[in-house]
Amino acid sequence: MDTGGEQGTAWHALEAGETEARLETGPAGLSSAEVAARRERYGPNRLQTRAPPGPVRLFLRQFKSPLIYVLIAAAAVAGALGDLRDAAFILVVVLVNALVGTYQEWKAESAAEALRHLLETEVRVRREGRDLSVPAEDLVPGDRVLLESGNRVPADLRLVETDELGVDESALTGESLPVQKSVAPVAPDTPVAERLSMAHAGTVVTSGRGAGVAVGTGGRTEFGAIAAAVSGSEGTKPPLIERMDRFARTISIAVVGAAALLAVVALWRGTPLAEVFFIAIALAVSAIPEGLPVALTVVLSVAASRMAKRSVIVRRMAAVEGLGSCTLIASDKTGTLTVNRQSLEAVWLPDVGRVDVGEIVQNRTFPHTARRFARAAVAASEAVEVEEEAGTRILGDPVDAAFLRFGRAIGIDPVDVGARVLGRIPYESERRYAAAVAVDPHPPGGRPMVALKGAVEVVLGRAVAMAGPEGPVSIDGARVDEAFLALSAEGYRVLAVAEGFLEEGVDPAALDEEMLPPLTLLGLAGFIDPLRPDAVEAVEECRRAGVGVLMVTGDHPVTALALARQLGIAGSEDEVVTGAMLAASADPGLVDRARVFARVTPLQKLDIVEALQARGHFVAVTGDGVNDAPALRQANIGVAMGSGTDVAKDAASMIVTDDRFSSIVAGIEEGRFAYDNVRKVTLLLVATGAAEVLLFTFALVANLPIPLFAVQLLWLNLVTEGVQHIGLAFEPGEPGAMERPPRPPDQPIFDRLMIQQVLLSALTMSAIGFGLFAWLLGNGWAEADARNLLMLLFVLFENVQVFNARSERVSAFRMPLSRNWLVVAATGGSLLIHVAAMYIPPVAETLSIAPVPLAWWGLLLLASMSLLAVMEMYKRVRRRFEV
């Protein structure tokens, strides 16, 4: 028995009888004993999943950072030497950061788990000749599954019976139209989207009935292949995390090197070993921006909140900035760029030519052939209107629903037309048309009208005339073909509508194919899944921002190209690459030249994303279906639509709740604002840290005592500065963020601009601070008193640096305080905290600080303002050279 599933056997290419023979089953289904044996052999019909990480694992994950490693080592050394106060301060920093990170990641769940939930349903099967309802999990290969409208297909089935069976495969293949199934085998190399003899797990039956033999269950289904790709892919780090990892490694190496060098110098000078260790600890605390992890969390949390107000929900905080860093968006078509609903957009009438439907709807005095066309189309459609509390809803095939909406819009009542229907020929994929016979309000000779809609070539084969302004005229096949090709080239799915009249004596209720009369062609209908109203503008805004947009879809290449032209994504057929082309060629140039990828499989989407990343792109992938899940997970930033499947949402980093492509663009803007604020906070923290390192270096070279103790440095870096960076985290975005190109993916946070600002501000602070410390000691001041004044000076320096950091290019005097009152409150608050510490004995004793005379306040404030003057001169010179 062959039960290799889709991966082992091309079941779609076998005759139905051969499939049953290979699986040792038949019309009566399997026996109970055989079901039990196969369940034991193949396991339950569910996907293998990995358990989501628990809180302990999430907590431990927060410690995977070089910054944290160095801080823990510093705490350990301090504790070993008996300095428990310093050790406690450092460990508190590490613990707070870990708790915040654990909380942020707690809600994350695996995408494969969501895929498993899609299969948890009841299913009807035939076993031992009896129809039973069993859990989908109990299916085994060879089970005969019965399908009807509304069912979710529970396994990969080789169809053996079909009766008007239509299946919505959009979540799996991206095809927006339901697929009419049949039992006839197809070629072995047929793509998944065109395997008409198969019904795949997770898809939904939209019409008709059918039966199929389970040929793949659980992990041996197309869903199983996707689940394996989702669970097996580790995903990629957002750009911010990659940059901060590089920065952390660089800082850690520098700290170790500097500490070792200074330790050697200190030992060579005869400094006791214990004191050398304390110097190394103080140096590590000053050099490492301990507050940076928490500061990044605050910045990203603020940005995530702002994104939520613009309909973008962030599932992983580090992805906030990542969307702003992307260089390329690989967007799904159906449901992302389009509304995922078939719409009748254009018609061709023989006596008028091509007309947009909007023009017909607005002009009720349009030629009567438009109303005849609409009445016939509505009569031949099997969709129905139902009244619900929320309003009228149309049930049925999407194309039929579009015909009903069109008829209603030009004044034709579908309910009235439906009441006049006397008989039908339902649509079947083999005949490719549907027909109905109805009582016509104005029939010639009182004969019932026959309305027919279907494939253009089929309808033309039965038409003997076409509608004219004064009545039927001879049909012009060449003209009709020309209209058909023109609509098809625009990406429309084209159907023809015709009418005729039954001969006398024919029973309308017994209507069949042999009874159809000669027909008059009334026109052609062009259907399309229309673009979202704001999609064109959003794509253009991406272009202005330097972000490329690609379309990646399972839909037909002609349709995809037509929509891509409207969006401005592609302009010629050379920019379209199909899944078949990718499978048949190893030419890497295909990916380079493509702007549209059409008829691609889910795993090909994953390959496309990986290829784009290999070319240096930071890729944001958008999508809403199961077929998008692997690519969403592999992408640097995965963006799912709010109306999409749970699988897509769980695989993505963020969710667009209103399904608007423009919201993705808003997310890009907020991401860029977030990155700018990350740079501002980094400049504040690193510049003061660098100043402290230089201050230590100057003191050691001059053979002076340690300027500040480790606990004092922690106070500066975490308490006073920690309050200040919260204000910067709320800084609103600067104008022009969407007018500059995205940063190169390999550009570090510490680029030339950042390095210049850090060095200049650090040199200014350290030089003035060292000068003050050396002067005080040289004039007989006690070390404790000198450190007390130096502490206050650095608190003031930090306050000034906050306003310098509000913009890297714009003068601090041109940044209105009204844009961010919180930063004013934060700087004032940090100063008040330090003043309060001076007057609270336990805190003052721990920090070795005391109240400062008023005269010294004025001198230190004046000295701190020199930092503002230096950075203002730097910005002015830089602006002049940039111009």
JSON list of N, CA and C in Angstrom, two decimals, residues 382-419:
[
{"chain": "A", "resi": 382, "resn": "GLU", "atom": "N", "xyz": [-26.46, 32.10, -9.29]},
{"chain": "A", "resi": 382, "resn": "GLU", "atom": "CA", "xyz": [-27.08, 31.30, -8.23]},
{"chain": "A", "resi": 382, "resn": "GLU", "atom": "C", "xyz": [-26.89, 31.90, -6.84]},
{"chain": "A", "resi": 383, "resn": "ALA", "atom": "N", "xyz": [-26.22, 33.06, -6.74]},
{"chain": "A", "resi": 383, "resn": "ALA", "atom": "CA", "xyz": [-26.08, 33.72, -5.45]},
{"chain": "A", "resi": 383, "resn": "ALA", "atom": "C", "xyz": [-27.44, 34.26, -5.00]},
{"chain": "A", "resi": 384, "resn": "VAL", "atom": "N", "xyz": [-27.60, 34.41, -3.68]},
{"chain": "A", "resi": 384, "resn": "VAL", "atom": "CA", "xyz": [-28.87, 34.91, -3.14]},
{"chain": "A", "resi": 384, "resn": "VAL", "atom": "C", "xyz": [-28.59, 35.99, -2.10]},
{"chain": "A", "resi": 385, "resn": "GLU", "atom": "N", "xyz": [-29.53, 36.92, -1.98]},
{"chain": "A", "resi": 385, "resn": "GLU", "atom": "CA", "xyz": [-29.45, 37.94, -0.95]},
{"chain": "A", "resi": 385, "resn": "GLU", "atom": "C", "xyz": [-30.19, 37.46, 0.30]},
{"chain": "A", "resi": 386, "resn": "VAL", "atom": "N", "xyz": [-29.58, 37.69, 1.47]},
{"chain": "A", "resi": 386, "resn": "VAL", "atom": "CA", "xyz": [-30.24, 37.35, 2.73]},
{"chain": "A", "resi": 386, "resn": "VAL", "atom": "C", "xyz": [-30.19, 38.58, 3.63]},
{"chain": "A", "resi": 387, "resn": "GLU", "atom": "N", "xyz": [-31.28, 38.79, 4.37]},
{"chain": "A", "resi": 387, "resn": "GLU", "atom": "CA", "xyz": [-31.36, 39.92, 5.28]},
{"chain": "A", "resi": 387, "resn": "GLU", "atom": "C", "xyz": [-30.89, 39.50, 6.67]},
{"chain": "A", "resi": 388, "resn": "GLU", "atom": "N", "xyz": [-29.94, 40.26, 7.22]},
{"chain": "A", "resi": 388, "resn": "GLU", "atom": "CA", "xyz": [-29.44, 40.02, 8.57]},
{"chain": "A", "resi": 388, "resn": "GLU", "atom": "C", "xyz": [-29.53, 41.31, 9.37]},
{"chain": "A", "resi": 389, "resn": "GLU", "atom": "N", "xyz": [-29.27, 41.22, 10.67]},
{"chain": "A", "resi": 389, "resn": "GLU", "atom": "CA", "xyz": [-29.35, 42.41, 11.51]},
{"chain": "A", "resi": 389, "resn": "GLU", "atom": "C", "xyz": [-28.39, 43.49, 11.04]},
{"chain": "A", "resi": 390, "resn": "ALA", "atom": "N", "xyz": [-27.22, 43.07, 10.55]},
{"chain": "A", "resi": 390, "resn": "ALA", "atom": "CA", "xyz": [-26.22, 44.04, 10.11]},
{"chain": "A", "resi": 390, "resn": "ALA", "atom": "C", "xyz": [-26.52, 44.59, 8.72]},
{"chain": "A", "resi": 391, "resn": "GLY", "atom": "N", "xyz": [-27.53, 44.03, 8.02]},
{"chain": "A", "resi": 391, "resn": "GLY", "atom": "CA", "xyz": [-27.85, 44.48, 6.67]},
{"chain": "A", "resi": 391, "resn": "GLY", "atom": "C", "xyz": [-27.96, 43.31, 5.72]},
{"chain": "A", "resi": 392, "resn": "THR", "atom": "N", "xyz": [-28.01, 43.63, 4.43]},
{"chain": "A", "resi": 392, "resn": "THR", "atom": "CA", "xyz": [-28.13, 42.60, 3.40]},
{"chain": "A", "resi": 392, "resn": "THR", "atom": "C", "xyz": [-26.78, 41.96, 3.12]},
{"chain": "A", "resi": 393, "resn": "ARG", "atom": "N", "xyz": [-26.77, 40.63, 3.04]},
{"chain": "A", "resi": 393, "resn": "ARG", "atom": "CA", "xyz": [-25.55, 39.90, 2.73]},
{"chain": "A", "resi": 393, "resn": "ARG", "atom": "C", "xyz": [-25.83, 38.97, 1.56]},
{"chain": "A", "resi": 394, "resn": "ILE", "atom": "N", "xyz": [-24.84, 38.80, 0.69]},
{"chain": "A", "resi": 394, "resn": "ILE", "atom": "CA", "xyz": [-24.98, 37.95, -0.48]},
{"chain": "A", "resi": 394, "resn": "ILE", "atom": "C", "xyz": [-24.23, 36.66, -0.23]},
{"chain": "A", "resi": 395, "resn": "LEU", "atom": "N", "xyz": [-24.92, 35.55, -0.38]},
{"chain": "A", "resi": 395, "resn": "LEU", "atom": "CA", "xyz": [-24.31, 34.23, -0.24]},
{"chain": "A", "resi": 395, "resn": "LEU", "atom": "C", "xyz": [-24.15, 33.60, -1.61]},
{"chain": "A", "resi": 396, "resn": "GLY", "atom": "N", "xyz": [-23.01, 32.94, -1.81]},
{"chain": "A", "resi": 396, "resn": "GLY", "atom": "CA", "xyz": [-22.80, 32.25, -3.07]},
{"chain": "A", "resi": 396, "resn": "GLY", "atom": "C", "xyz": [-21.46, 32.55, -3.69]},
{"chain": "A", "resi": 397, "resn": "ASP", "atom": "N", "xyz": [-21.29, 32.12, -4.91]},
{"chain": "A", "resi": 397, "resn": "ASP", "atom": "CA", "xyz": [-20.04, 32.31, -5.63]},
{"chain": "A", "resi": 397, "resn": "ASP", "atom": "C", "xyz": [-19.71, 33.80, -5.74]},
{"chain": "A", "resi": 398, "resn": "PRO", "atom": "N", "xyz": [-18.44, 34.18, -5.58]},
{"chain": "A", "resi": 398, "resn": "PRO", "atom": "CA", "xyz": [-18.07, 35.61, -5.64]},
{"chain": "A", "resi": 398, "resn": "PRO", "atom": "C", "xyz": [-18.44, 36.28, -6.96]},
{"chain": "A", "resi": 399, "resn": "VAL", "atom": "N", "xyz": [-18.30, 35.56, -8.07]},
{"chain": "A", "resi": 399, "resn": "VAL", "atom": "CA", "xyz": [-18.66, 36.14, -9.36]},
{"chain": "A", "resi": 399, "resn": "VAL", "atom": "C", "xyz": [-20.17, 36.38, -9.43]},
{"chain": "A", "resi": 400, "resn": "ASP", "atom": "N", "xyz": [-20.95, 35.39, -9.00]},
{"chain": "A", "resi": 400, "resn": "ASP", "atom": "CA", "xyz": [-22.40, 35.57, -8.98]},
{"chain": "A", "resi": 400, "resn": "ASP", "atom": "C", "xyz": [-22.79, 36.72, -8.07]},
{"chain": "A", "resi": 401, "resn": "ALA", "atom": "N", "xyz": [-22.12, 36.84, -6.93]},
{"chain": "A", "resi": 401, "resn": "ALA", "atom": "CA", "xyz": [-22.40, 37.94, -6.00]},
{"chain": "A", "resi": 401, "resn": "ALA", "atom": "C", "xyz": [-22.11, 39.28, -6.66]},
{"chain": "A", "resi": 402, "resn": "ALA", "atom": "N", "xyz": [-21.05, 39.36, -7.45]},
{"chain": "A", "resi": 402, "resn": "ALA", "atom": "CA", "xyz": [-20.73, 40.60, -8.14]},
{"chain": "A", "resi": 402, "resn": "ALA", "atom": "C", "xyz": [-21.79, 40.96, -9.16]},
{"chain": "A", "resi": 403, "resn": "PHE", "atom": "N", "xyz": [-22.32, 39.97, -9.87]},
{"chain": "A", "resi": 403, "resn": "PHE", "atom": "CA", "xyz": [-23.41, 40.22, -10.81]},
{"chain": "A", "resi": 403, "resn": "PHE", "atom": "C", "xyz": [-24.64, 40.77, -10.07]},
{"chain": "A", "resi": 404, "resn": "LEU", "atom": "N", "xyz": [-24.95, 40.21, -8.90]},
{"chain": "A", "resi": 404, "resn": "LEU", "atom": "CA", "xyz": [-26.10, 40.70, -8.14]},
{"chain": "A", "resi": 404, "resn": "LEU", "atom": "C", "xyz": [-25.89, 42.13, -7.68]},
{"chain": "A", "resi": 405, "resn": "ARG", "atom": "N", "xyz": [-24.68, 42.46, -7.23]},
{"chain": "A", "resi": 405, "resn": "ARG", "atom": "CA", "xyz": [-24.41, 43.84, -6.81]},
{"chain": "A", "resi": 405, "resn": "ARG", "atom": "C", "xyz": [-24.57, 44.80, -7.99]},
{"chain": "A", "resi": 406, "resn": "PHE", "atom": "N", "xyz": [-24.11, 44.38, -9.15]},
{"chain": "A", "resi": 406, "resn": "PHE", "atom": "CA", "xyz": [-24.23, 45.22, -10.35]},
{"chain": "A", "resi": 406, "resn": "PHE", "atom": "C", "xyz": [-25.70, 45.43, -10.72]},
{"chain": "A", "resi": 407, "resn": "GLY", "atom": "N", "xyz": [-26.46, 44.34, -10.70]},
{"chain": "A", "resi": 407, "resn": "GLY", "atom": "CA", "xyz": [-27.87, 44.46, -11.03]},
{"chain": "A", "resi": 407, "resn": "GLY", "atom": "C", "xyz": [-28.60, 45.38, -10.06]},
{"chain": "A", "resi": 408, "resn": "ARG", "atom": "N", "xyz": [-28.35, 45.21, -8.78]},
{"chain": "A", "resi": 408, "resn": "ARG", "atom": "CA", "xyz": [-28.99, 46.05, -7.78]},
{"chain": "A", "resi": 408, "resn": "ARG", "atom": "C", "xyz": [-28.63, 47.52, -8.00]},
{"chain": "A", "resi": 409, "resn": "ALA", "atom": "N", "xyz": [-27.37, 47.78, -8.38]},
{"chain": "A", "resi": 409, "resn": "ALA", "atom": "CA", "xyz": [-26.90, 49.16, -8.55]},
{"chain": "A", "resi": 409, "resn": "ALA", "atom": "C", "xyz": [-27.60, 49.89, -9.69]},
{"chain": "A", "resi": 410, "resn": "ILE", "atom": "N", "xyz": [-28.06, 49.16, -10.72]},
{"chain": "A", "resi": 410, "resn": "ILE", "atom": "CA", "xyz": [-28.73, 49.85, -11.83]},
{"chain": "A", "resi": 410, "resn": "ILE", "atom": "C", "xyz": [-30.25, 49.62, -11.81]},
{"chain": "A", "resi": 411, "resn": "GLY", "atom": "N", "xyz": [-30.75, 49.22, -10.63]},
{"chain": "A", "resi": 411, "resn": "GLY", "atom": "CA", "xyz": [-32.18, 49.18, -10.46]},
{"chain": "A", "resi": 411, "resn": "GLY", "atom": "C", "xyz": [-32.87, 47.88, -10.73]},
{"chain": "A", "resi": 412, "resn": "ILE", "atom": "N", "xyz": [-32.13, 46.80, -10.83]},
{"chain": "A", "resi": 412, "resn": "ILE", "atom": "CA", "xyz": [-32.74, 45.48, -11.05]},
{"chain": "A", "resi": 412, "resn": "ILE", "atom": "C", "xyz": [-32.77, 44.74, -9.71]},
{"chain": "A", "resi": 413, "resn": "ASP", "atom": "N", "xyz": [-33.94, 44.27, -9.33]},
{"chain": "A", "resi": 413, "resn": "ASP", "atom": "CA", "xyz": [-34.11, 43.60, -8.05]},
{"chain": "A", "resi": 413, "resn": "ASP", "atom": "C", "xyz": [-33.79, 42.12, -8.20]},
{"chain": "A", "resi": 414, "resn": "PRO", "atom": "N", "xyz": [-32.66, 41.65, -7.61]},
{"chain": "A", "resi": 414, "resn": "PRO", "atom": "CA", "xyz": [-32.32, 40.23, -7.73]},
{"chain": "A", "resi": 414, "resn": "PRO", "atom": "C", "xyz": [-33.38, 39.30, -7.16]},
{"chain": "A", "resi": 415, "resn": "VAL", "atom": "N", "xyz": [-34.07, 39.74, -6.12]},
{"chain": "A", "resi": 415, "resn": "VAL", "atom": "CA", "xyz": [-35.12, 38.90, -5.52]},
{"chain": "A", "resi": 415, "resn": "VAL", "atom": "C", "xyz": [-36.26, 38.71, -6.51]},
{"chain": "A", "resi": 416, "resn": "ASP", "atom": "N", "xyz": [-36.65, 39.78, -7.18]},
{"chain": "A", "resi": 416, "resn": "ASP", "atom": "CA", "xyz": [-37.72, 39.70, -8.17]},
{"chain": "A", "resi": 416, "resn": "ASP", "atom": "C", "xyz": [-37.31, 38.81, -9.34]},
{"chain": "A", "resi": 417, "resn": "VAL", "atom": "N", "xyz": [-36.07, 38.99, -9.81]},
{"chain": "A", "resi": 417, "resn": "VAL", "atom": "CA", "xyz": [-35.60, 38.16, -10.92]},
{"chain": "A", "resi": 417, "resn": "VAL", "atom": "C", "xyz": [-35.54, 36.70, -10.49]},
{"chain": "A", "resi": 418, "resn": "GLY", "atom": "N", "xyz": [-35.03, 36.44, -9.29]},
{"chain": "A", "resi": 418, "resn": "GLY", "atom": "CA", "xyz": [-34.94, 35.06, -8.82]},
{"chain": "A", "resi": 418, "resn": "GLY", "atom": "C", "xyz": [-36.28, 34.39, -8.70]},
{"chain": "A", "resi": 419, "resn": "ALA", "atom": "N", "xyz": [-37.32, 35.19, -8.33]},
{"chain": "A", "resi": 419, "resn": "ALA", "atom": "CA", "xyz": [-38.67, 34.62, -8.20]},
{"chain": "A", "resi": 419, "resn": "ALA", "atom": "C", "xyz": [-39.24, 34.22, -9.55]}
]
